[in-house]
Coordinates of C-alpha atoms in Angstrom, one line a residue:
M1 CA 61.1 56.5 56.3
A2 CA 59.1 59.2 58.1
V3 CA 59.5 59.3 61.9
H4 CA 56.3 59.9 63.7
I5 CA 56.5 62.3 66.6
S6 CA 53.7 62.1 69.1
V7 CA 51.9 65.2 70.5
R8 CA 53.3 64.3 73.9
Q9 CA 56.9 64.3 72.5
R10 CA 56.3 67.7 70.8
L11 CA 55.0 69.1 74.1
A12 CA 58.0 67.8 75.9
Q13 CA 60.4 69.5 73.4
L14 CA 58.4 72.7 73.7
V15 CA 58.7 72.6 77.4
L16 CA 62.5 72.1 77.2
V17 CA 62.8 75.0 74.8
L18 CA 60.8 77.2 77.1
I19 CA 62.9 76.2 80.1
C20 CA 66.1 77.0 78.2
L21 CA 64.8 80.4 77.2
S22 CA 63.7 81.0 80.8
C23 CA 67.2 80.0 82.1
A24 CA 68.9 82.3 79.6
E25 CA 66.6 85.1 80.4
G26 CA 67.2 84.6 84.1
R27 CA 71.0 84.6 83.5
E28 CA 70.7 87.8 81.5
I29 CA 68.5 89.5 84.2
G30 CA 71.1 88.4 86.8
A31 CA 74.0 89.8 84.8
R32 CA 72.1 93.0 84.2
R33 CA 71.3 93.3 87.9
R34 CA 75.0 92.6 88.9
L35 CA 76.2 95.3 86.4
A36 CA 73.7 97.8 87.9
D37 CA 74.9 97.0 91.4
V38 CA 78.6 97.4 90.2
H39 CA 77.7 100.9 88.7
K40 CA 76.0 101.8 92.0
H41 CA 79.1 100.7 93.9
L42 CA 81.5 102.6 91.6
K43 CA 79.4 105.8 92.1
R44 CA 79.7 105.4 95.8
V45 CA 83.4 104.7 95.9
N46 CA 84.7 107.1 93.2
K47 CA 84.2 110.6 94.6
P48 CA 83.9 113.7 92.3
A49 CA 87.4 115.0 91.5
V50 CA 88.7 118.5 90.9
K51 CA 91.4 117.1 88.7
S52 CA 92.3 113.7 87.3
I53 CA 95.8 112.4 86.3
Q54 CA 96.5 109.5 83.9
S55 CA 99.3 107.3 85.2
P56 CA 101.7 105.6 82.7
D57 CA 100.5 102.2 84.1
G58 CA 96.9 102.8 83.1
D59 CA 95.6 104.0 86.5
T60 CA 93.5 107.2 86.8
I61 CA 94.3 109.2 89.9
D62 CA 91.5 111.4 91.1
C63 CA 92.3 114.5 93.2
V64 CA 89.3 114.6 95.6
P65 CA 88.7 117.4 98.2
V66 CA 89.9 116.2 101.6
S67 CA 86.4 116.6 103.1
H68 CA 84.7 114.5 100.4
Q69 CA 86.9 111.3 100.7
P70 CA 85.3 107.9 101.3
A71 CA 86.1 108.0 105.1
F72 CA 83.2 110.4 105.6
D73 CA 80.6 107.9 104.4
H74 CA 81.1 106.3 107.8
P75 CA 78.1 107.2 110.1
F76 CA 80.4 108.0 113.0
L77 CA 82.4 110.4 110.9
K78 CA 79.6 112.6 109.6
N79 CA 80.6 115.6 111.9
H80 CA 84.2 114.6 112.3
T81 CA 86.8 117.4 112.5
I82 CA 89.8 116.3 110.5
Q83 CA 93.0 116.2 112.5
M84 CA 95.4 117.8 109.9
R85 CA 98.6 116.7 111.8
P86 CA 99.5 114.4 114.6
T87 CA 99.8 115.9 118.1
Y88 CA 103.1 114.1 118.6
H89 CA 105.6 112.1 116.6
P90 CA 107.4 109.3 118.3
E91 CA 110.7 110.3 120.0
G92 CA 113.8 109.1 118.4
L93 CA 112.4 109.2 114.8
T94 CA 115.1 109.2 112.1
F95 CA 114.7 108.3 108.5
E96 CA 117.5 107.7 106.0
Q97 CA 117.5 108.0 102.2
N98 CA 115.4 105.1 100.7
K99 CA 117.9 103.9 98.1
I100 CA 121.1 102.0 98.8
S101 CA 123.3 102.7 95.8
S102 CA 125.1 105.8 94.6
N103 CA 124.3 106.1 90.9
G104 CA 122.4 109.4 91.3
E105 CA 118.9 108.1 90.6
K106 CA 115.9 109.8 92.1
P107 CA 114.6 108.3 95.4
M108 CA 111.5 106.2 95.5
T109 CA 108.3 107.8 94.2
Q110 CA 105.0 106.8 92.7
L111 CA 104.5 106.2 88.9
W112 CA 101.6 108.7 88.5
H113 CA 103.9 111.6 89.6
Q114 CA 105.4 111.5 86.1
N115 CA 102.2 113.1 84.8
G116 CA 101.2 115.6 87.5
R117 CA 100.4 116.3 91.1
C118 CA 97.2 116.9 93.1
P119 CA 96.5 120.5 94.3
P120 CA 96.6 121.4 98.0
D121 CA 93.5 120.4 100.1
T122 CA 92.8 117.4 97.9
I123 CA 93.9 113.8 98.2
P124 CA 94.9 111.4 95.4
I125 CA 92.6 108.4 95.1
R126 CA 93.2 105.6 92.6
R127 CA 89.9 105.3 90.6
T128 CA 88.2 102.0 90.9
K129 CA 87.3 100.5 87.5
K130 CA 84.3 98.3 86.6
S131 CA 86.7 95.5 85.8
D132 CA 88.3 95.8 89.3
V133 CA 84.9 95.1 91.0
L134 CA 83.9 92.3 88.5
R135 CA 87.1 90.4 89.3
A136 CA 86.0 90.1 93.0
S137 CA 83.9 87.1 94.1
S138 CA 81.2 89.6 95.1
I139 CA 80.7 93.3 95.4
K140 CA 80.6 92.8 99.2
R141 CA 84.0 91.1 99.2
Y142 CA 85.7 93.6 96.8
G143 CA 88.7 95.2 98.5
K144 CA 88.8 92.7 101.4
K145 CA 91.2 90.1 102.5
R146 CA 90.2 86.5 103.2
H147 CA 89.4 85.5 106.8
R148 CA 92.3 83.9 108.7
S149 CA 95.1 85.6 106.6
T150 CA 97.1 86.9 109.6
P151 CA 100.1 84.7 110.5
N152 CA 99.5 83.2 113.9
P153 CA 103.0 82.0 115.1
T154 CA 101.5 80.7 118.4
S155 CA 99.4 78.1 116.6
V156 CA 100.7 74.6 117.0
D157 CA 98.4 72.8 114.6
P158 CA 100.1 72.5 111.2
D159 CA 96.7 71.8 109.4
M160 CA 95.4 75.1 110.8
L161 CA 98.5 76.9 109.5
N162 CA 97.8 76.0 105.9
E163 CA 94.0 75.9 106.0
S164 CA 93.6 79.4 104.6
G165 CA 96.1 78.9 101.8
H166 CA 98.1 81.9 103.1
Q167 CA 101.8 81.4 103.8
H168 CA 104.2 83.7 105.7
A169 CA 107.8 84.4 106.6
I170 CA 107.8 86.9 109.4
A171 CA 109.6 88.3 112.4
Y172 CA 107.4 89.2 115.4
V173 CA 107.3 90.4 119.0
E174 CA 104.7 89.9 121.7
G175 CA 104.2 90.1 125.4
D176 CA 104.1 93.8 125.9
K177 CA 101.9 96.8 125.1
Y178 CA 102.9 98.4 121.7
Y179 CA 101.9 101.8 120.4
G180 CA 103.4 101.6 116.9
A181 CA 106.0 100.0 114.6
K182 CA 108.4 101.1 112.0
A183 CA 110.4 99.3 109.2
T184 CA 112.4 100.0 106.1
I185 CA 111.2 97.5 103.5
N186 CA 113.1 96.4 100.4
V187 CA 110.8 96.7 97.3
W188 CA 110.6 94.1 94.6
E189 CA 108.2 92.9 91.9
P190 CA 107.6 89.2 92.7
K191 CA 106.1 86.9 90.0
I192 CA 102.6 85.7 90.7
E193 CA 101.6 82.3 89.3
Q194 CA 97.8 82.6 89.4
S195 CA 95.7 85.8 89.2
N196 CA 93.8 84.9 92.4
E197 CA 97.1 84.8 94.4
F198 CA 99.1 87.7 95.7
S199 CA 102.5 88.5 97.3
L200 CA 103.0 91.2 99.9
S201 CA 105.5 92.6 102.3
Q202 CA 104.1 94.5 105.3
L203 CA 104.0 95.2 109.0
W204 CA 101.0 94.1 111.1
I205 CA 99.9 95.9 114.3
L206 CA 97.7 93.4 116.1
G207 CA 95.3 93.4 119.1
G208 CA 92.9 90.7 120.4
S209 CA 93.0 87.0 119.7
F210 CA 93.3 85.2 116.4
G211 CA 89.6 84.2 116.6
Q212 CA 86.7 86.4 115.5
D213 CA 87.8 89.6 117.3
L214 CA 91.3 90.3 115.8
N215 CA 92.1 94.0 115.3
S216 CA 94.8 94.6 112.7
I217 CA 96.4 97.7 111.0
E218 CA 98.6 96.8 108.1
A219 CA 100.8 98.7 105.6
G220 CA 103.5 97.8 103.1
W221 CA 103.7 96.9 99.4
Q222 CA 101.9 94.2 97.4
V223 CA 101.5 92.6 94.0
S224 CA 97.8 91.6 93.6
P225 CA 96.4 90.9 90.1
D226 CA 93.0 90.2 91.5
L227 CA 92.7 93.6 93.3
Y228 CA 94.4 95.8 90.7
G229 CA 94.3 94.0 87.4
D230 CA 98.1 94.0 86.9
N231 CA 101.4 92.8 88.3
N232 CA 102.7 96.1 89.5
T233 CA 104.2 96.6 93.0
R234 CA 101.8 98.9 94.9
L235 CA 101.7 100.8 98.3
F236 CA 98.8 99.5 100.4
T237 CA 97.2 99.7 103.8
Y238 CA 94.6 97.4 105.4
W239 CA 92.5 97.4 108.6
T240 CA 90.0 95.2 110.3
S241 CA 88.4 95.0 113.7
D242 CA 86.8 91.6 113.4
A243 CA 89.4 89.3 111.8
Y244 CA 88.6 90.3 108.2
Q245 CA 84.9 89.3 108.4
A246 CA 82.7 92.4 107.9
T247 CA 84.9 95.4 108.8
G248 CA 87.8 97.1 107.0
C249 CA 89.4 97.0 103.6
Y250 CA 92.4 97.8 101.5
N251 CA 93.4 101.4 101.0
L252 CA 90.4 103.8 100.7
L253 CA 88.0 101.2 99.3
C254 CA 85.7 101.6 102.3
S255 CA 85.1 104.3 105.0
G256 CA 87.7 104.2 107.8
F257 CA 91.2 105.6 107.1
I258 CA 91.2 109.4 106.9
Q259 CA 93.9 110.7 104.4
I260 CA 95.4 114.2 104.7
N261 CA 98.3 114.0 102.3
S262 CA 98.0 115.3 98.7
E263 CA 101.1 113.5 97.3
I264 CA 100.8 109.8 97.9
A265 CA 98.0 107.6 96.6
M266 CA 97.1 104.4 98.4
G267 CA 97.2 101.5 96.0
A268 CA 99.3 103.3 93.4
S269 CA 102.4 101.8 91.8
I270 CA 105.8 102.2 93.5
Y271 CA 108.6 103.1 91.2
P272 CA 111.3 102.0 90.7
T273 CA 111.7 98.5 92.2
S274 CA 114.9 96.6 93.1
S275 CA 116.7 94.3 90.7
Y276 CA 118.6 91.1 91.4
H277 CA 122.3 92.0 91.6
G278 CA 121.4 95.6 90.8
S279 CA 120.1 98.8 92.4
Q280 CA 118.2 98.3 95.7
Y281 CA 115.2 100.4 96.7
D282 CA 113.4 100.4 99.9
I283 CA 110.5 102.3 101.6
S284 CA 110.1 103.4 105.2
I285 CA 106.8 102.9 106.9
L286 CA 105.8 104.1 110.4
V287 CA 102.5 103.5 112.1
W288 CA 102.0 104.9 115.6
K289 CA 99.3 105.9 118.1
D290 CA 98.9 109.6 118.9
P291 CA 99.2 109.7 122.7
K292 CA 96.8 112.6 122.9
E293 CA 94.0 112.0 120.4
G294 CA 94.4 108.2 120.3
N295 CA 94.3 107.9 116.5
W296 CA 96.7 105.6 114.7
W297 CA 98.8 107.6 112.2
M298 CA 100.8 106.4 109.2
Q299 CA 103.9 108.0 107.8
F300 CA 105.6 107.0 104.4
G301 CA 109.2 107.9 104.0
N302 CA 110.8 111.0 105.4
D303 CA 108.2 113.5 104.4
Y304 CA 104.7 112.1 104.0
V305 CA 102.4 111.9 106.9
L306 CA 99.5 110.2 105.1
G307 CA 96.7 110.2 107.6
Y308 CA 95.1 108.2 110.4
W309 CA 92.7 105.4 111.4
P310 CA 90.3 106.9 114.1
S311 CA 90.6 104.9 117.3
F312 CA 86.8 104.2 117.5
L313 CA 87.2 101.8 114.5
F314 CA 88.8 99.3 116.9
S315 CA 88.2 97.5 120.2
Y316 CA 91.6 96.3 121.4
L317 CA 93.6 98.8 119.4
A318 CA 91.7 101.6 120.9
D319 CA 94.1 101.0 123.8
S320 CA 97.3 99.4 122.4
A321 CA 98.6 96.5 120.3
S322 CA 99.7 93.2 121.9
M323 CA 101.7 91.9 118.9
I324 CA 103.8 93.4 116.1
E325 CA 104.7 91.4 112.9
W326 CA 106.9 92.3 110.0
G327 CA 107.4 90.2 106.9
G328 CA 106.0 88.5 103.7
E329 CA 102.7 86.8 102.9
V330 CA 101.6 84.9 99.8
V331 CA 98.5 83.1 98.7
N332 CA 99.1 79.4 97.8
S333 CA 96.1 78.3 95.9
E334 CA 97.9 75.0 95.0
P335 CA 97.4 75.1 91.2
D336 CA 97.4 71.6 89.7
G337 CA 97.6 70.2 93.3
S338 CA 101.2 71.3 93.9
H339 CA 102.7 74.3 95.7
T340 CA 102.4 77.6 93.9
S341 CA 105.5 79.2 92.3
T342 CA 104.3 82.6 93.4
Q343 CA 107.4 84.4 94.8
M344 CA 107.8 86.1 98.2
G345 CA 110.1 89.2 98.4
S346 CA 112.6 88.9 95.6
G347 CA 111.8 85.2 95.0
H348 CA 115.2 84.2 96.5
F349 CA 116.0 82.6 99.9
P350 CA 117.4 84.7 102.8
E351 CA 120.9 83.1 102.7
E352 CA 121.6 84.8 99.3
G353 CA 121.8 88.2 101.2
F354 CA 121.9 91.8 100.1
G355 CA 121.1 92.6 96.4
K356 CA 119.5 89.1 95.9
S357 CA 117.2 88.4 98.9
S358 CA 114.6 90.9 100.2
Y359 CA 115.0 92.5 103.6
F360 CA 113.3 94.5 106.4
R361 CA 115.8 96.7 108.2
N362 CA 115.8 99.0 111.2
I363 CA 112.6 97.4 112.6
Q364 CA 111.4 99.2 115.7
V365 CA 108.4 99.4 118.0
V366 CA 106.9 102.4 119.8
D367 CA 106.6 102.0 123.6
S368 CA 104.2 103.4 126.1
S369 CA 106.3 106.6 126.5
N370 CA 106.0 107.2 122.7
N371 CA 109.7 106.3 122.2
L372 CA 110.8 104.4 119.1
R373 CA 113.1 101.6 120.2
A374 CA 114.6 98.3 119.0
P375 CA 112.2 95.4 119.6
K376 CA 113.1 93.0 122.4
G377 CA 112.9 89.2 122.0
V378 CA 112.3 89.1 118.2
N379 CA 111.1 85.7 117.0
T380 CA 110.7 84.4 113.5
F381 CA 108.1 82.1 112.0
T382 CA 107.3 80.4 108.6
E383 CA 104.9 77.6 107.8
Q384 CA 107.2 75.9 105.2
S385 CA 110.8 77.0 105.3
N386 CA 111.5 75.0 102.1
C387 CA 109.2 77.3 100.2
Y388 CA 109.7 80.6 102.0
D389 CA 112.2 81.3 104.8
V390 CA 113.3 84.0 107.2
Q391 CA 116.7 84.8 108.9
S392 CA 117.1 87.6 111.4
G393 CA 120.2 89.5 112.5
N394 CA 121.5 92.7 114.2
N395 CA 124.2 95.2 113.3
G396 CA 125.1 98.9 113.8
D397 CA 123.7 100.3 110.5
W398 CA 120.6 98.2 110.1
G399 CA 119.8 97.7 113.7
S400 CA 117.3 94.7 114.0
Y401 CA 116.8 93.3 110.5
F402 CA 115.9 90.1 108.6
Y403 CA 116.1 88.7 105.2
Y404 CA 113.0 86.7 104.0
G405 CA 111.2 85.2 101.1
G406 CA 111.7 82.5 98.5
P407 CA 110.6 81.0 95.2
G408 CA 107.7 78.9 96.4
K409 CA 107.7 75.7 94.3
N410 CA 111.1 74.2 94.0
P411 CA 112.6 70.6 94.3
N412 CA 112.3 70.8 98.1
C413 CA 108.8 72.5 98.0
Q414 CA 106.3 70.5 96.0

């Protein structure tokens, strides 16, 4: 039997087809526009290189002339004279070898060094790929941490502690003026459950309140599939002057940090990493304020003064820091409504000790006389000690130290 379709029904069908075509066209135009914006961003962030090195992990390291680095896109740095070395190092600075075993392996380095080095007067920059930017929620948010990710051990509201999905196991000092911090950090490759989560171990140099005006300088190692597209352990830095809202970024992904070193690439893979019951590797990081120029400098290991954050980037930190934190942070996105199994540190609890649990050792602060000294009144803090914990101690070789971390989800952490 023939089905009669009225003119009105035909018109309705035609309208639906046109709407669908219009939607598809709109989506296509939106996607094309986003790709065009991504390419524009890549052109801005990837500076012309005099040499490029392929790293075994798939990274491309571009050797960019010091004077052409991303920092100089900042309007306040257009006529900046680069400070090629700090006026002063902190007094009492000593570094030890960064490996605690005697099997004759090379000390900690970066993976890309296996295939070459950058020439003098250039700096190594990890090239940003299209896929890196497309993984971000937006081009504007690429290379930025989420708001409220700094551990606030003074907060008493447990709901506030977990609101951001960030969890921590840290040691901290407050109540004085601090002009820098140092630590030797055990390096691991923690497992990440979801690609939008991360695990990091770092030091924080903080000024201001935990509201909208927080100033933070951060450095350490991280595993972040979202940011880098893999699960490698990488050296990183971060800065913000407004609690992660509009200012600052990871590594050299925006203008701010001025790098002077030709050997170490921010965001590049650290190699080798520690193994459970096996060889232990650690890295030393020092951040301090140059008492003459006022810039905040960073040193990696014994030999590498990496560069500085100009003091004008900050409000509170233009003077000094009011709190120093050391420790681990993970994102708990609560997959399937339960706690993430993303690991912090080695993925093992502090009580397991050396060779099994991750540590920070020889933690120090820089005082107003530019002296490195042991921190006074170290406290510890964790939101959920059944998931990630921290235990501090003190001895002759390691000075002030702590073990930290954990597996995340386990029978006592659901």
